Short mmCIF file of C-alpha atoms in Angstrom, two decimals:
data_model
loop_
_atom_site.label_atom_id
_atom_site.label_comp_id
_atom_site.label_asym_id
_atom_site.label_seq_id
_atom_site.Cartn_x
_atom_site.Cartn_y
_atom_site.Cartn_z
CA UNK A 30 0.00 0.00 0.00
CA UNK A 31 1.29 3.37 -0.96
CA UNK A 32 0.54 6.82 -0.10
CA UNK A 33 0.82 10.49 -1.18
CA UNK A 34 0.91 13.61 0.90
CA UNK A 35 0.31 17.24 0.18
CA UNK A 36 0.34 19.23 3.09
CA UNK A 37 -0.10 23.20 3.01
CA UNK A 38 2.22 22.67 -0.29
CA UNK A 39 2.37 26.96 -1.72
CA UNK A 40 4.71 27.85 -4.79
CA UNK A 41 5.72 31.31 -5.51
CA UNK A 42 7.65 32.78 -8.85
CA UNK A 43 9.37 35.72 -7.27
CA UNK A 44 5.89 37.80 -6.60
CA UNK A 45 3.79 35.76 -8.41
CA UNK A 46 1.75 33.47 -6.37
CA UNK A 47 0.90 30.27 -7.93
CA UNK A 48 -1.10 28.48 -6.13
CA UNK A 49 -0.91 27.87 -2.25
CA UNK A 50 -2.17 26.12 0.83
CA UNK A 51 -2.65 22.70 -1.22
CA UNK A 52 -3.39 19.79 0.82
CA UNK A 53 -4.31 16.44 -0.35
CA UNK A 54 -4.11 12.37 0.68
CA UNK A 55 -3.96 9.53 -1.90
CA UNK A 56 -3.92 5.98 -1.05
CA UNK A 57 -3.17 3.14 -3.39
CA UNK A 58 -6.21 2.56 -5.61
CA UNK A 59 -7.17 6.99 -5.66
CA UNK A 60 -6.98 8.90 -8.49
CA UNK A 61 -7.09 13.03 -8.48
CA UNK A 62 -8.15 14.93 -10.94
CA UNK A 63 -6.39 19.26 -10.87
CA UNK A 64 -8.28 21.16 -12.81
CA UNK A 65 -8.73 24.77 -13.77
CA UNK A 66 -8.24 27.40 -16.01
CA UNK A 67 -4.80 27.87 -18.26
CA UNK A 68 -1.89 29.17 -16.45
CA UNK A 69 -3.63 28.50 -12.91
CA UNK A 70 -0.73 25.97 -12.37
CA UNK A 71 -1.53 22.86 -12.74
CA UNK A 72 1.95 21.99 -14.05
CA UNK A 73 3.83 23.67 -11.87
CA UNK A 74 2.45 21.82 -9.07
CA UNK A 75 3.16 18.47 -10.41
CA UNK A 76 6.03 19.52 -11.35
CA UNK A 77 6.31 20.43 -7.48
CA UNK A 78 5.13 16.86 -6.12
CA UNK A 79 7.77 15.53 -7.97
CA UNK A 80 10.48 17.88 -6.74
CA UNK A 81 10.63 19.22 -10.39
CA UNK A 82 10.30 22.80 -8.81
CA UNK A 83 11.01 23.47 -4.68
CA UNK A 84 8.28 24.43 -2.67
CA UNK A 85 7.75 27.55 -1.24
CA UNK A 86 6.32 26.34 2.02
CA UNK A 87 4.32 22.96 2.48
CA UNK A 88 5.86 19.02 2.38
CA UNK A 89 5.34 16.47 -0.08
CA UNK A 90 6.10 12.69 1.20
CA UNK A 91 5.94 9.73 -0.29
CA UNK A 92 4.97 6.32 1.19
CA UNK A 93 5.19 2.58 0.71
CA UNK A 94 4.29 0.15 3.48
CA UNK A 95 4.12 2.98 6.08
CA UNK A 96 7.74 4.17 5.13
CA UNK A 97 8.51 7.40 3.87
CA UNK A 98 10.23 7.20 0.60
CA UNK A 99 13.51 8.65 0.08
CA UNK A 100 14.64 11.14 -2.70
CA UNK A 101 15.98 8.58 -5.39
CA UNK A 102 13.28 5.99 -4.32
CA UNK A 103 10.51 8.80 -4.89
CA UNK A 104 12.30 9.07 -8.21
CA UNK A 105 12.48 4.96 -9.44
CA UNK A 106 8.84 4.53 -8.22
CA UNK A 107 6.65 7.46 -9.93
CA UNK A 108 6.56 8.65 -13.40
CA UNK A 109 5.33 11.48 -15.23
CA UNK A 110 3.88 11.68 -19.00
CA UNK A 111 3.66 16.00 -20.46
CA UNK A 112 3.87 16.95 -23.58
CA UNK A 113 6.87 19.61 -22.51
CA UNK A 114 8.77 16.11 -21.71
CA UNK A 115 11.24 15.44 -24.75
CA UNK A 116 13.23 12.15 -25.29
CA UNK A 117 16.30 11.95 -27.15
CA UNK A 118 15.63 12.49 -31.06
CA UNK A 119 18.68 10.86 -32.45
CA UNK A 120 18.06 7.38 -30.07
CA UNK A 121 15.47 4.77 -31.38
CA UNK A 122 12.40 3.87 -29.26
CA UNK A 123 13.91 1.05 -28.00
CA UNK A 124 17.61 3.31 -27.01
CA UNK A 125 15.28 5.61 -25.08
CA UNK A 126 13.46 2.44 -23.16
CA UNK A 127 16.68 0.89 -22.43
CA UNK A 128 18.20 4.29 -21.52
CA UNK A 129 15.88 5.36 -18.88
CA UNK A 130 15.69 1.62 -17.48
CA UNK A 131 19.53 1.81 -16.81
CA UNK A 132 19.00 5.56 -15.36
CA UNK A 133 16.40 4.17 -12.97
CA UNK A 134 18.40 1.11 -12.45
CA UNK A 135 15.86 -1.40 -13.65
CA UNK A 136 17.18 -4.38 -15.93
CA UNK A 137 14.64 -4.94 -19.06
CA UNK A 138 15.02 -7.68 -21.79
CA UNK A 139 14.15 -7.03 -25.32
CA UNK A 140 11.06 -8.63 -25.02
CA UNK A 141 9.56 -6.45 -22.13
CA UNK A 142 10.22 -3.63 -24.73
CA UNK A 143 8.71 -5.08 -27.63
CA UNK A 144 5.78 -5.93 -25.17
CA UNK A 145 5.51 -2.28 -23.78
CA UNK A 146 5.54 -0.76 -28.06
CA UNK A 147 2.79 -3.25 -29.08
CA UNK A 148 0.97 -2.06 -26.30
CA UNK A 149 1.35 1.72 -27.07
CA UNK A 150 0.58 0.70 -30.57
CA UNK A 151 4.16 1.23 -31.73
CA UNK A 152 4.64 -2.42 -32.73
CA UNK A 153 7.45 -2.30 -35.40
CA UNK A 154 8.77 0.83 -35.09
CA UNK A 155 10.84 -0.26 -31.87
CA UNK A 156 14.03 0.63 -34.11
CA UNK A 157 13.50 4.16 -35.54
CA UNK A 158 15.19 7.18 -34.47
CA UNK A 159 12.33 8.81 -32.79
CA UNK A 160 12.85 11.84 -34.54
CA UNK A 161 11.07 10.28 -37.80
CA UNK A 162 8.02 10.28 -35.24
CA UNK A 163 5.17 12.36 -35.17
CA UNK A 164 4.14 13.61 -32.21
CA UNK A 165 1.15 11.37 -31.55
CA UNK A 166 3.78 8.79 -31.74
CA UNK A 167 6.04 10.40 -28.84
CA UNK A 168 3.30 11.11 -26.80
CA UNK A 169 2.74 6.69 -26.78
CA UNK A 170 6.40 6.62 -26.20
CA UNK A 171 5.93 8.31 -23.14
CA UNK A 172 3.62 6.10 -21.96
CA UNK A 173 5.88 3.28 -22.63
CA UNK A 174 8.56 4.83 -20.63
CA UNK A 175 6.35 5.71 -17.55
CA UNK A 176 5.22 2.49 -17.58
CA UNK A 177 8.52 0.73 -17.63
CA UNK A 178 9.04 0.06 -13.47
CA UNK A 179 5.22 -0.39 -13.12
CA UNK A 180 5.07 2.53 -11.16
CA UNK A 181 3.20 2.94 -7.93
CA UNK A 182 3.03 7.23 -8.77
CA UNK A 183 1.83 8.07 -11.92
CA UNK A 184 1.60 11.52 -13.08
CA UNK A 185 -0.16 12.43 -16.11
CA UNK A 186 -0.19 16.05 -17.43
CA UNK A 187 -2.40 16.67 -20.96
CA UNK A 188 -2.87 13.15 -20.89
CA UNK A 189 -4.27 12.73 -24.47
CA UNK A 190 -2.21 15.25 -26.22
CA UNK A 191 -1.36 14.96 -29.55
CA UNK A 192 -3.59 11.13 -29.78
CA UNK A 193 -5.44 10.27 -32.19
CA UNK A 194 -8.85 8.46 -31.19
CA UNK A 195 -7.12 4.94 -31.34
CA UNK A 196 -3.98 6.58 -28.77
CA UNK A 197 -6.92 7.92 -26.67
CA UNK A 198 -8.77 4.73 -26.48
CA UNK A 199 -5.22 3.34 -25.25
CA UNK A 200 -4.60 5.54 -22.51
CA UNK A 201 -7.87 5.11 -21.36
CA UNK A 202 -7.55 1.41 -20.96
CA UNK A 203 -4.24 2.21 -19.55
CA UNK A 204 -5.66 4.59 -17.18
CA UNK A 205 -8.38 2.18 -16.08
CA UNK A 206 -6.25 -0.63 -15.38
CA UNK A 207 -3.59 1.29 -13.36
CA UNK A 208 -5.50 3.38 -11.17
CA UNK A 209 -6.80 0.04 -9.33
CA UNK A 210 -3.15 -0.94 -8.36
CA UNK A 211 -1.69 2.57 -8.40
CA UNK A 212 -1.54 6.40 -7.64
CA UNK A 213 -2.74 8.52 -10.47
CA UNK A 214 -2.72 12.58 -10.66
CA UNK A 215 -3.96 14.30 -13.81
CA UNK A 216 -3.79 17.61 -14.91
CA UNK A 217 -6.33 18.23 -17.11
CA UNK A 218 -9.31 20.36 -18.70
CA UNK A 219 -10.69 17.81 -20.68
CA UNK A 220 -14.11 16.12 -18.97
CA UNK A 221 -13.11 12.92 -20.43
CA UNK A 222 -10.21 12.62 -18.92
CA UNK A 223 -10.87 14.20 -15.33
CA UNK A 224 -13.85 12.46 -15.14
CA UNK A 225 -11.65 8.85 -14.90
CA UNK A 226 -10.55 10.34 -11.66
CA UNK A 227 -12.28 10.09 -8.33
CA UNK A 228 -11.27 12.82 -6.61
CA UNK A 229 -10.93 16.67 -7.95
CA UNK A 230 -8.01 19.79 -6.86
CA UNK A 231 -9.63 22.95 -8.98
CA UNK A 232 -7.04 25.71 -9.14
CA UNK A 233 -7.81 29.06 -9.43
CA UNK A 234 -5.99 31.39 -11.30
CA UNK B 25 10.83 14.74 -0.19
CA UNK B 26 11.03 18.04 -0.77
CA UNK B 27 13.55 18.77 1.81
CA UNK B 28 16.67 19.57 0.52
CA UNK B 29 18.88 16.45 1.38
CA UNK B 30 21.72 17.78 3.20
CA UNK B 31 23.73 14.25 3.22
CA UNK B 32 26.97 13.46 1.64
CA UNK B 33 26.69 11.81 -1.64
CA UNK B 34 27.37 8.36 -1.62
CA UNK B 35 28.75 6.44 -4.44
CA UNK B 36 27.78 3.15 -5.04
CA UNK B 37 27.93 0.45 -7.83
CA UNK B 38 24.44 0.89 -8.54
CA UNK B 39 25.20 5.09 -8.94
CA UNK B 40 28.19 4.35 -11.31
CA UNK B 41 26.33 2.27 -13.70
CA UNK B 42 23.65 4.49 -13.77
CA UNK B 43 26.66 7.22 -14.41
CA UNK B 44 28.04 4.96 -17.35
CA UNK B 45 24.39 4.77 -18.73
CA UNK B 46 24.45 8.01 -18.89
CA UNK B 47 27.84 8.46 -20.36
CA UNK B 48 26.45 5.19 -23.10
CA UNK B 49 23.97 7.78 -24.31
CA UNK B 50 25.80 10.84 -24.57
CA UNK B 51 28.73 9.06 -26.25
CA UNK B 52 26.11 7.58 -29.05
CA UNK B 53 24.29 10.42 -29.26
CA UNK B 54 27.75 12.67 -30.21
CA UNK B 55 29.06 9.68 -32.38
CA UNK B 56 25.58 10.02 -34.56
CA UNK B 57 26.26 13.98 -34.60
CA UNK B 58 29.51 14.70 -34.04
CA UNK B 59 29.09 17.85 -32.98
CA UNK B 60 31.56 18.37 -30.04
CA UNK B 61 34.09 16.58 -31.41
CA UNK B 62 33.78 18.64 -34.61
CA UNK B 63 33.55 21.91 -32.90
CA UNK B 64 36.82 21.27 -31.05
CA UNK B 65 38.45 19.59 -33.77
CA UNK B 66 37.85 22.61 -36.30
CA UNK B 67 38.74 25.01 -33.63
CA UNK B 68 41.91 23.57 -32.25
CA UNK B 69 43.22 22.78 -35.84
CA UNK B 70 42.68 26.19 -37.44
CA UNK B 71 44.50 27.67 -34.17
CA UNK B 72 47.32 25.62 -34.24
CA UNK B 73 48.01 26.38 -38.32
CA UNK B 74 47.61 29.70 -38.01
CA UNK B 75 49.82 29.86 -34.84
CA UNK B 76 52.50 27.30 -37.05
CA UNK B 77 52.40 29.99 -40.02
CA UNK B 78 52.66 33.23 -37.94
CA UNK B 79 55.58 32.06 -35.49
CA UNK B 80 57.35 29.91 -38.53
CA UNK B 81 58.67 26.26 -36.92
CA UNK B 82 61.73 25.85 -34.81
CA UNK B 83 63.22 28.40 -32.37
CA UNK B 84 60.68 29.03 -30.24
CA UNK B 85 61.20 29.03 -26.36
CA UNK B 86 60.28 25.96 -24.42
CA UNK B 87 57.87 28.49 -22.48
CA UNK B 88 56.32 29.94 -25.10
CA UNK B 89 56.01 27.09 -26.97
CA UNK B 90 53.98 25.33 -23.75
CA UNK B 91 51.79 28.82 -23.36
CA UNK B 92 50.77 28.50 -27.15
CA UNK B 93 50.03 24.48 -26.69
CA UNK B 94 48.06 25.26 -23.25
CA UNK B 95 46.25 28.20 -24.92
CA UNK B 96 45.07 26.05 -27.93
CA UNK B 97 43.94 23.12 -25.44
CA UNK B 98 42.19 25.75 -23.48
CA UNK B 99 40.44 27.71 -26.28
CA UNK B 100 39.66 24.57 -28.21
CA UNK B 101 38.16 22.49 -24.55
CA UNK B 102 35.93 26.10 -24.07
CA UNK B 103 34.40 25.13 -27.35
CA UNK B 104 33.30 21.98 -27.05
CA UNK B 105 32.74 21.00 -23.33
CA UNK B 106 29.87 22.75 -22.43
CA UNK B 107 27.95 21.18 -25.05
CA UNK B 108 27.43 18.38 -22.95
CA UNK B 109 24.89 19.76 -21.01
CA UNK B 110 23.81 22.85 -23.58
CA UNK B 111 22.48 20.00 -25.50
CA UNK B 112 20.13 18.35 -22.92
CA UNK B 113 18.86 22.19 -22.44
CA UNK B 114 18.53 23.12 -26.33
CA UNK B 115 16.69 19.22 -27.11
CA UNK B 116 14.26 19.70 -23.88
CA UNK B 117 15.91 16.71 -22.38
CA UNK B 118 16.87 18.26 -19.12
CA UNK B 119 13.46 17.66 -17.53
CA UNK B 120 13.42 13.86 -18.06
CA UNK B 121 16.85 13.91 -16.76
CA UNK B 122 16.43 15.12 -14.05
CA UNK B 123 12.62 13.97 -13.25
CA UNK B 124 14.49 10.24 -13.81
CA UNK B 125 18.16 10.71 -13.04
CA UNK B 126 20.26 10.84 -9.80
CA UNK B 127 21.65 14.52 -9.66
CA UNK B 128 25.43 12.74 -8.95
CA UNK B 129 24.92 9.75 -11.63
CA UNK B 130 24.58 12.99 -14.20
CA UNK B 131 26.91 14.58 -12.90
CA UNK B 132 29.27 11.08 -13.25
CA UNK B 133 28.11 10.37 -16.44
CA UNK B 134 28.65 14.01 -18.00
CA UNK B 135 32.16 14.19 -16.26
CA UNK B 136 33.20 10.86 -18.21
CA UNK B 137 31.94 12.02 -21.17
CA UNK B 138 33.92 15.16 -21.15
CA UNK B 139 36.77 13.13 -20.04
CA UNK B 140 36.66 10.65 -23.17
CA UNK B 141 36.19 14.29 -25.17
CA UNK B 142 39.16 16.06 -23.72
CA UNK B 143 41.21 12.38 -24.58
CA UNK B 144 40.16 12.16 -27.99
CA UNK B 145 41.25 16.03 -28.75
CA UNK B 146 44.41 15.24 -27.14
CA UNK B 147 45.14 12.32 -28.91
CA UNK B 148 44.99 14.43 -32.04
CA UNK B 149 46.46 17.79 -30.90
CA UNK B 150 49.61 16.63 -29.34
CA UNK B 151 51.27 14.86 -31.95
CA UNK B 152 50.05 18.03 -34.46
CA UNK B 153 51.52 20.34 -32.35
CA UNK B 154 55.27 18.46 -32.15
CA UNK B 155 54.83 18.41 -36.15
CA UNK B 156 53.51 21.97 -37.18
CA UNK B 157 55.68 23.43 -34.13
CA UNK B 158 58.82 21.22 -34.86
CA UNK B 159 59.35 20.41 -30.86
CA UNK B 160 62.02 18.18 -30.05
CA UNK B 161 60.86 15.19 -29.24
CA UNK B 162 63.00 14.05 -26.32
CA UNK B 163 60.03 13.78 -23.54
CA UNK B 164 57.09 13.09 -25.47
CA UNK B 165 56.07 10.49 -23.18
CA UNK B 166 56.45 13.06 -20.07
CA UNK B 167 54.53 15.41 -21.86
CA UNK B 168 51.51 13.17 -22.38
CA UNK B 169 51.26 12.38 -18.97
CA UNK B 170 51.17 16.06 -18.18
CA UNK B 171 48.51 16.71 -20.87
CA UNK B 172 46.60 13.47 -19.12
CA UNK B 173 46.74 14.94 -16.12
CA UNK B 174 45.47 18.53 -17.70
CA UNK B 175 42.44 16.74 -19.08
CA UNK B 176 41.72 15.54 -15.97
CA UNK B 177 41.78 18.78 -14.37
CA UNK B 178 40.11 20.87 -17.20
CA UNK B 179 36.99 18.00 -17.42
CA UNK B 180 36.68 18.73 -13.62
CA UNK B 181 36.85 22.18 -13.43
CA UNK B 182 34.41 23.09 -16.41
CA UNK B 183 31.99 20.01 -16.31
CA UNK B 184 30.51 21.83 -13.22
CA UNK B 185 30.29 25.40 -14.86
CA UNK B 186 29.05 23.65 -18.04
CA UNK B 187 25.90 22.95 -16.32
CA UNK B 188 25.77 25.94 -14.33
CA UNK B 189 26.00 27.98 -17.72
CA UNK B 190 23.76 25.71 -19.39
CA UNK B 191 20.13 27.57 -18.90
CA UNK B 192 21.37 31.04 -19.19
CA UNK B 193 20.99 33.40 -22.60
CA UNK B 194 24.05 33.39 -24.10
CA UNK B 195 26.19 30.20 -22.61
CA UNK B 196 28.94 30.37 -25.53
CA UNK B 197 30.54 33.38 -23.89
CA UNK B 198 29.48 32.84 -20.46
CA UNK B 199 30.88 29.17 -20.73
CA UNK B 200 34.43 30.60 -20.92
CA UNK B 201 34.45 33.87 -18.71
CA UNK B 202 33.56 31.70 -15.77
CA UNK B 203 35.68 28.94 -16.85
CA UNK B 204 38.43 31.09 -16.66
CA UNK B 205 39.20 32.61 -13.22
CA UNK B 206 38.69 28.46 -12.29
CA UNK B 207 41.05 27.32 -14.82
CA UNK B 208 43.73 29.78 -14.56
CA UNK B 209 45.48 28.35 -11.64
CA UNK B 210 45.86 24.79 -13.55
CA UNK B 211 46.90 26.77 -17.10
CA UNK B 212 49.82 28.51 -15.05
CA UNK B 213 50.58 25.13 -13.82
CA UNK B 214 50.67 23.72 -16.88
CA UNK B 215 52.57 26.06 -18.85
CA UNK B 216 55.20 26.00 -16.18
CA UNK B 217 55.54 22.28 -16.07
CA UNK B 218 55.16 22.30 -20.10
CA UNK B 219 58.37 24.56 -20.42
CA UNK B 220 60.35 22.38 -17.89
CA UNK B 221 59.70 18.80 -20.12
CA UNK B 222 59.84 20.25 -23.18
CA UNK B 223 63.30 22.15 -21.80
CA UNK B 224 64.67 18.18 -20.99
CA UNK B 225 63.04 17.96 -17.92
CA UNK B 226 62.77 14.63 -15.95
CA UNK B 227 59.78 13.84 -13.96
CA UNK B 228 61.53 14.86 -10.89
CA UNK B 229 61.60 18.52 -12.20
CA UNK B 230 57.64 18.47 -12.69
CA UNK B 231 56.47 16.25 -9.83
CA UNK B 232 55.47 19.26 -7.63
CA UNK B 233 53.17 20.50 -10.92
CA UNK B 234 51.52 16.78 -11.29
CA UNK B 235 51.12 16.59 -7.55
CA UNK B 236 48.89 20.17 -7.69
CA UNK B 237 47.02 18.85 -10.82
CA UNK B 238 46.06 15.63 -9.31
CA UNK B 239 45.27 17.55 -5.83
CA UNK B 240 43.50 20.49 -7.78
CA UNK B 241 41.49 17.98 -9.84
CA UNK B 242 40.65 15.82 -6.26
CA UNK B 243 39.16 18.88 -4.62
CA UNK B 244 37.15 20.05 -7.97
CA UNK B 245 35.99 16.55 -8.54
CA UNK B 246 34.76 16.29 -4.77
CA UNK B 247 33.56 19.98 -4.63
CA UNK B 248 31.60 18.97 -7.66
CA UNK B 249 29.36 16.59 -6.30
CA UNK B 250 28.57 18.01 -3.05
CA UNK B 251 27.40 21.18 -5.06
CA UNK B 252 26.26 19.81 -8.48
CA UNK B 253 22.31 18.51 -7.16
CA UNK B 254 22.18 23.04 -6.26
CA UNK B 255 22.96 23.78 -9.67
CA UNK B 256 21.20 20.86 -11.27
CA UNK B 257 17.64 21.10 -9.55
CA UNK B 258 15.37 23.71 -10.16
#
């Protein structure tokens, strides 16, 4: 069982108050949906949970089995999907899977990759530089990525960005089979997607 | 989580393979581009031919010789070793990096990378310079060990500022006026100990410079990762 806290969590850019006194609990199995108008900053506080940006006052902890997760633990065990996330351009799909399994220090065979592409719906393309993609096609990459150490965090920011209505029916399934097992945040405007989410954060800008 | 973590680094197996992964990708990402290599390459090349025309071959001083060898290495490493981490700002990679990364394994990774860099330019410089300079060639292999020894303190002195300079406006410029006041202590070194070796020096006559590279190079290195998670997180 895992478990996220917000507590009192405020960010500031110099004057400019983003958001503040944000306070939340998620237990394995919740989902949250932030919502609210553009530049309210929704990004910036995931970006915050996941130590992306430091706080200006609050705490954000991390737990598994009752412990409180350490920095590079926090880091291994949740992942994030944006569409201001780049990979590398000049590595194939299958360099940039293998690359951030290494980072993360989680082994994968060749056949966990191929198994993660087919089930982004990038079966075949495992070996092309990813800058030949389009951007649909990076956004499933992503997914593939985040879902590499079966994260117990996910993070989802725009979730159907650039997808076409076969990548959206994908994520969806995705989304509905992991939030049973897992953590899941989204940052989002679009009903469809915030209404997968059982609880709801609305920002204010 | 959010607490800065005031610890001391530790490094572990598991950190330096992540740091080699790391290094794997930036190595195969510059051998598809060839961009750093290239920039130093073209830069370090044209300087040395147009410093072989100007100053003709033969006669020159054993210390001016070493200040015009140092000054090439350190123009031509100001070219190319901040592209190490421009690059993961100018592709958008950063963020993944350091969403995924940990801060020291990048910091690892980057440092070996400019390491392997600095090695490769060598490699090619040296034996360029003892041909377009016409240097005698009596301690050639005393020199390379001082010129291994530079590479080891330039990668640790600039890898650092290479990421600090990374985000800003115009990093080009910047890269090299901070560089400097950080490097000039191991360029006076090294044009010192150059002139002795290429004057017949024995290693005897240089050990005090090697000792203050490898001790210089130690406390940048160490300095380096105690500091690098500040300049690397937001």
């Amino acid at each position: 069982m895992c478990r996220l806290s917000v507590t009192n969590l405020a960010k500031r850019f110099g004057p400019r108050k983003v958001f503040s006194d944000i306070s939340f609990q998620l237990e394995t199995g919740d989902s949250l949906a932030v919502v609210g108008p553009n530049g309210s900053g929704k990004t910036t506080l995931l970006m915050t949970i996941l130590n992306g940006y430091h706080p200006t006052r609050g705490e954000v902890t991390f737990y598994r089995g009752g412990r409180r997760l350490a920095e590079s633990q926090v880091r291994t065990s949740s992942s994030l999907v944006a569409p201001y996330l780049n990979f590398y351009d000049d590595l194939t799909a299958e360099e940039n899977l293998k690359f951030f399994a290494s980072v993360t220090g989680r082994n994968v065979t060749g056949k966990e990759i191929n198994s993660l592409l087919d089930r982004v719906g990038l079966e075949g393309r495992g070996m092309d530089l990813i800058r030949a993609y389009s951007s649909g096609m990076k956004q499933r990459l992503k997914y593939a990525v985040a879902l590499l150490g079966r994260p117990e965090f996910l993070f989802l920011d725009e979730p159907t960005s650039s997808l076409d209505e076969h990548g959206k029916r994908i994520v969806f399934d995705m989304i509905e089979e992991y939030r049973k097992n897992g953590i899941l945040v989204i940052a989002t405007n679009e009903r469809e997607e915030y209404s997968l989410a059982s609880n709801l954060c609305r920002l204010d800008q | 989580m959010n607490e800065r973590n005031t610890a001391l680094p530790q490094i572990s197996a598991g950190l330096i393979s992540k740091a080699l992964a790391i290094y794997a990708k930036d190595l195969r990402l510059e051998l598809r581009s060839r961009y750093a290599v290239n920039t130093i390459l073209m830069f370090s090349i044209t300087t040395l031919a147009v410093v072989s025309y100007s100053l003709g071959q033969g006669g020159l001083s054993p210390r001016l010789l070493s200040a015009l060898y140092w000054i090439i290495m350190f123009f031509s490493s100001m070219a190319g070793l901040a592209q190490v981490f421009i690059r993961e700002e100018e592709a958008g990679t950063s963020l993944v990096l350091r969403l995924t990364a940990e801060p020291n394994a990048v910091y690892l990774g980057k440092l070996f990378f400019n390491l392997t860099l600095l090695l490769v330019m060598t490699v090619i410089i040296t034996p360029l310079f003892f041909i377009f300079m016409d240097v005698p060639v009596d301690n050639v292999l005393l020199f390379v060990l001082m010129a291994l020894f530079a590479v080891i303190a330039l990668c640790s002195a600039t890898t650092l500022v290479a990421a600090i300079i990374a985000r800003a406006a115009v990093k080009g410029t910047l890269f090299a006026v901070v560089a400097f006041p950080i490097i000039i202590v191991p360029m006076m070194v090294l044009v010192t100990g150059g002139a002795k070796v290429l004057d017949g020096g024995s290693v005897g006559d240089v050990s005090a410079e090697l000792q203050l590279l490898v001790a210089y190079s130690g406390v940048m290195i160490t300095a380096s990762i105690l500091l690098f998670r500040f300049v690397w997180q937001e």
